Amino acid sequence: EAGVTQFPSHSVIEKGQTVTLRCDPISGHDNLYWYRRVMGKEIKFLLHFVKESKQDESGMPNNRFLAERTGGTYSTLKVQPAELEDSGVYFCASSQVQLGTQYFGPGTRLTVL
Amino acid sequence: KNEVEQSPQNLTAQEGEFITINCSYSVGISALHWLQQHPGGGIVSLFMLSSGKKKHGRLIATINIQEKHSSLHITASHPRDSAVYICAVPQARHAGGTSYGKLTFGQGTILTVHP
């Protein structure tokens, strides 16, 4: 069984540009979470999808961040326009049931110059 | 004060030593996760536990729900155990019977095991 995959593994962009991160959860997992770790801080929650619906997006920093999960399969997280403080590692996780074990992807390291 | 506190933040050990990492939390939870992240690597879920103790190989996790405290132990530590160990708790909210599992993370414990 394939695990959670994320693309790209690393992205370097300039301030003001747009970047789109993709997460493919484990097949059949309805719950998909996005988290972020910025330098020196603990990992923070961004948002949670149940199938294609946003269950909770209370962790999204601002309206420059847009997450989608069309068809309830893979998810994208778009940052537009990117700012320096958006640099960090973005993790995606999926679970079969809410409050179940979450399986993490390898993360996307975003560097905004 | 963070809702999830880990100690120590950094831990150095010699190969073969017994290691303990502690996690205290202030929110009510249904279960607690222990995660591992190797340098440059992704996050791996080690344990999810809601009571008592779980064991997997040389790793043992315990939790005391009343005291809101969990420990991760590594017996006979090895250099390949060097990683960041993170505890995380889901925040269950009930609204018409619905709950969800967004995780709140500790700051992580950086473990280095020397040969």
Coordinates of C-alpha atoms in Angstrom, one line a residue:
Chain A
E1 CA 0.0 0.0 0.0
A2 CA 1.4 3.4 -1.0
G3 CA 1.9 5.9 1.7
V4 CA 1.2 9.6 1.7
T5 CA 3.1 11.4 -1.0
Q6 CA 3.9 15.0 -1.5
F7 CA 5.2 17.0 -4.4
P8 CA 7.5 18.8 -4.8
S9 CA 9.9 17.7 -2.1
H10 CA 11.6 21.1 -2.2
S11 CA 10.6 24.4 -3.8
V12 CA 12.6 27.6 -3.9
I13 CA 10.7 30.7 -5.1
E14 CA 11.0 34.5 -4.8
K15 CA 8.9 36.6 -2.7
G16 CA 5.7 37.5 -4.6
Q17 CA 5.6 34.3 -6.7
T18 CA 3.0 31.6 -6.5
V19 CA 3.6 28.0 -5.4
T20 CA 1.3 25.0 -5.3
L21 CA 2.0 22.1 -3.1
R22 CA 0.3 18.7 -3.7
C23 CA -0.5 15.9 -1.3
D24 CA -1.8 12.5 -2.3
P25 CA -3.2 10.7 0.8
I26 CA -3.4 7.0 1.3
S27 CA -6.2 5.6 -0.8
G28 CA -9.5 5.4 1.1
H29 CA -8.5 7.9 3.8
D30 CA -11.2 10.5 4.0
N31 CA -9.3 12.7 6.5
L32 CA -6.5 14.9 5.2
Y33 CA -4.5 17.3 7.3
W34 CA -2.1 20.0 6.3
Y35 CA 0.6 21.1 8.9
R36 CA 3.5 23.4 8.7
R37 CA 6.8 23.8 10.6
V38 CA 8.6 27.1 10.4
M39 CA 12.2 27.4 11.5
G40 CA 12.7 26.9 15.2
K41 CA 9.0 26.4 16.0
E42 CA 6.8 23.4 16.6
I43 CA 4.7 21.9 13.9
K44 CA 1.4 23.8 13.6
F45 CA -2.0 22.7 12.2
L46 CA -3.2 24.5 9.0
L47 CA -6.4 22.7 8.0
H48 CA -8.4 19.5 7.9
F49 CA -10.4 18.0 5.0
V50 CA -13.0 15.3 5.4
K51 CA -13.4 14.1 1.8
E52 CA -13.7 17.2 -0.2
S53 CA -15.1 19.4 2.5
K54 CA -13.0 21.7 4.8
Q55 CA -13.8 20.5 8.3
D56 CA -11.5 23.1 10.0
E57 CA -9.3 25.7 8.5
S58 CA -8.7 27.7 11.7
G59 CA -4.9 27.3 11.3
M60 CA -4.6 28.9 7.9
P61 CA -2.4 32.0 8.4
N62 CA -4.2 34.4 6.0
N63 CA -6.0 34.6 2.7
R64 CA -2.8 34.1 0.7
F65 CA -3.2 30.4 1.5
L66 CA -5.8 28.4 -0.5
A67 CA -6.4 24.7 0.0
E68 CA -8.5 22.5 -2.2
R69 CA -9.4 18.8 -2.3
T70 CA -11.3 18.3 -5.5
G71 CA -13.2 15.0 -5.6
G72 CA -12.0 14.1 -2.2
T73 CA -8.7 12.6 -3.4
Y74 CA -5.5 14.6 -3.6
S75 CA -5.2 18.1 -2.1
T76 CA -3.4 21.2 -3.2
L77 CA -2.2 24.1 -1.1
K78 CA -1.5 27.2 -3.0
V79 CA 0.4 30.2 -1.6
Q80 CA -0.1 33.4 -3.6
P81 CA 1.8 35.7 -3.3
A82 CA 4.5 34.0 -1.2
E83 CA 6.1 36.0 1.6
L84 CA 9.4 35.3 3.3
E85 CA 7.7 34.1 6.5
D86 CA 6.0 31.3 4.5
S87 CA 9.3 29.4 4.4
G88 CA 9.2 26.1 6.2
V89 CA 8.3 22.5 5.8
Y90 CA 4.7 21.7 4.9
F91 CA 3.5 18.3 5.9
C92 CA 0.4 16.5 4.8
A93 CA -1.2 13.6 6.8
S94 CA -4.1 11.4 6.2
S95 CA -6.2 9.1 8.4
Q96 CA -9.0 6.6 7.9
V97 CA -11.1 7.9 10.8
Q98 CA -11.0 11.1 12.7
L99 CA -8.9 10.7 15.9
G100 CA -7.2 7.7 14.2
T101 CA -3.5 7.2 13.5
Q102 CA -2.3 9.9 11.1
Y103 CA 0.2 8.9 8.4
F104 CA 2.5 11.6 7.3
G105 CA 4.0 12.5 4.0
P106 CA 7.7 13.3 3.6
G107 CA 6.9 17.0 3.5
T108 CA 7.6 19.8 1.1
R109 CA 10.4 22.2 2.1
L110 CA 9.4 25.7 0.9
T111 CA 12.1 28.4 0.7
V112 CA 11.0 31.9 -0.1
L113 CA 13.8 34.3 -1.0
Chain B
K1 CA 2.8 28.2 27.9
N2 CA 2.4 25.6 25.2
E3 CA -0.4 23.1 25.5
V4 CA 2.1 20.3 24.8
E5 CA 5.4 20.5 26.6
Q6 CA 8.3 18.1 26.0
S7 CA 11.5 17.5 28.0
P8 CA 14.3 17.5 27.5
Q9 CA 14.6 19.6 24.3
N10 CA 18.0 18.1 23.5
L11 CA 19.3 14.7 24.7
T12 CA 22.7 13.1 24.0
A13 CA 23.4 9.5 24.9
Q14 CA 25.9 6.8 24.5
E15 CA 25.0 3.7 22.6
G16 CA 23.3 1.2 24.8
E17 CA 21.9 3.7 27.3
F18 CA 18.2 3.7 28.4
I19 CA 16.5 6.9 27.2
T20 CA 13.4 8.6 28.4
I21 CA 11.6 11.5 26.8
N22 CA 8.7 13.2 28.6
C23 CA 5.5 14.9 27.4
S24 CA 3.0 16.8 29.4
Y25 CA -0.2 18.3 28.1
S26 CA -2.8 20.6 29.4
V27 CA -5.8 19.8 27.2
G28 CA -8.2 17.0 27.5
I29 CA -7.4 14.3 25.0
S30 CA -8.6 10.9 23.8
A31 CA -5.2 9.7 22.7
L32 CA -1.6 10.8 22.3
H33 CA 0.8 10.3 19.4
W34 CA 4.5 9.8 19.5
L35 CA 6.2 10.7 16.2
Q36 CA 9.8 10.4 14.9
Q37 CA 11.5 12.5 12.3
H38 CA 15.0 11.7 11.1
P39 CA 17.2 14.5 9.7
G40 CA 16.0 15.5 6.3
G41 CA 13.3 12.8 6.5
G42 CA 9.5 12.7 6.9
I43 CA 7.5 12.0 10.0
V44 CA 6.8 8.5 11.1
S45 CA 4.0 7.6 13.6
L46 CA 5.5 5.5 16.3
F47 CA 2.6 5.1 18.7
M48 CA -0.9 6.2 19.3
L49 CA -2.1 5.4 22.8
S50 CA -4.9 6.3 25.1
S51 CA -4.1 4.3 28.2
G52 CA -1.4 2.2 29.8
K53 CA 1.6 1.1 27.8
K54 CA 2.5 0.1 24.3
K55 CA 5.7 -1.6 23.1
H56 CA 7.3 -2.0 19.7
G57 CA 10.7 -3.4 19.6
R58 CA 13.0 -1.3 21.8
L59 CA 10.5 1.5 22.0
I60 CA 8.0 1.7 24.9
A61 CA 5.4 4.4 25.4
T62 CA 3.4 5.0 28.5
I63 CA 0.6 7.4 29.3
N64 CA -1.1 8.5 32.5
I65 CA -4.3 10.2 31.6
Q66 CA -5.1 11.5 35.1
E67 CA -1.7 13.2 35.3
K68 CA -1.7 14.3 31.7
H69 CA 1.7 12.9 31.1
S70 CA 3.3 10.5 28.7
S71 CA 6.8 9.0 28.3
L72 CA 8.7 7.5 25.5
H73 CA 11.5 5.1 26.4
I74 CA 14.2 3.6 24.2
T75 CA 16.0 0.6 25.6
A76 CA 19.5 -0.3 24.4
S77 CA 19.8 2.9 22.3
H78 CA 21.6 2.8 19.0
P79 CA 23.0 5.6 16.8
R80 CA 20.2 4.9 14.3
D81 CA 17.7 6.1 17.0
S82 CA 19.1 9.6 16.5
A83 CA 16.1 11.7 15.4
V84 CA 13.6 14.2 16.6
Y85 CA 10.9 12.7 18.7
I86 CA 7.6 14.6 18.9
C87 CA 4.5 14.1 20.9
A88 CA 1.2 15.3 19.7
V89 CA -2.3 15.4 21.0
P90 CA -5.5 15.5 19.0
Q91 CA -8.1 18.1 20.0
A92 CA -11.4 16.5 19.9
R93 CA -14.4 18.8 19.6
H94 CA -17.9 17.6 19.8
A95 CA -20.5 19.4 17.8
G96 CA -23.6 17.4 17.3
G97 CA -21.5 14.3 17.8
T98 CA -18.8 15.2 15.3
S99 CA -15.2 15.2 16.5
Y100 CA -12.0 15.8 14.6
G101 CA -8.3 15.0 15.2
K102 CA -6.2 18.0 14.4
L103 CA -2.9 17.6 16.2
T104 CA -1.2 20.0 18.6
F105 CA 2.5 19.3 18.7
G106 CA 5.2 19.5 21.3
Q107 CA 8.4 21.3 20.2
G108 CA 10.3 18.0 19.8
T109 CA 13.2 16.4 21.5
I110 CA 16.4 16.1 19.5
L111 CA 18.1 12.8 20.4
T112 CA 21.7 12.1 19.4
V113 CA 23.1 8.7 20.2
H114 CA 26.8 8.3 19.9
P115 CA 28.5 5.0 19.2

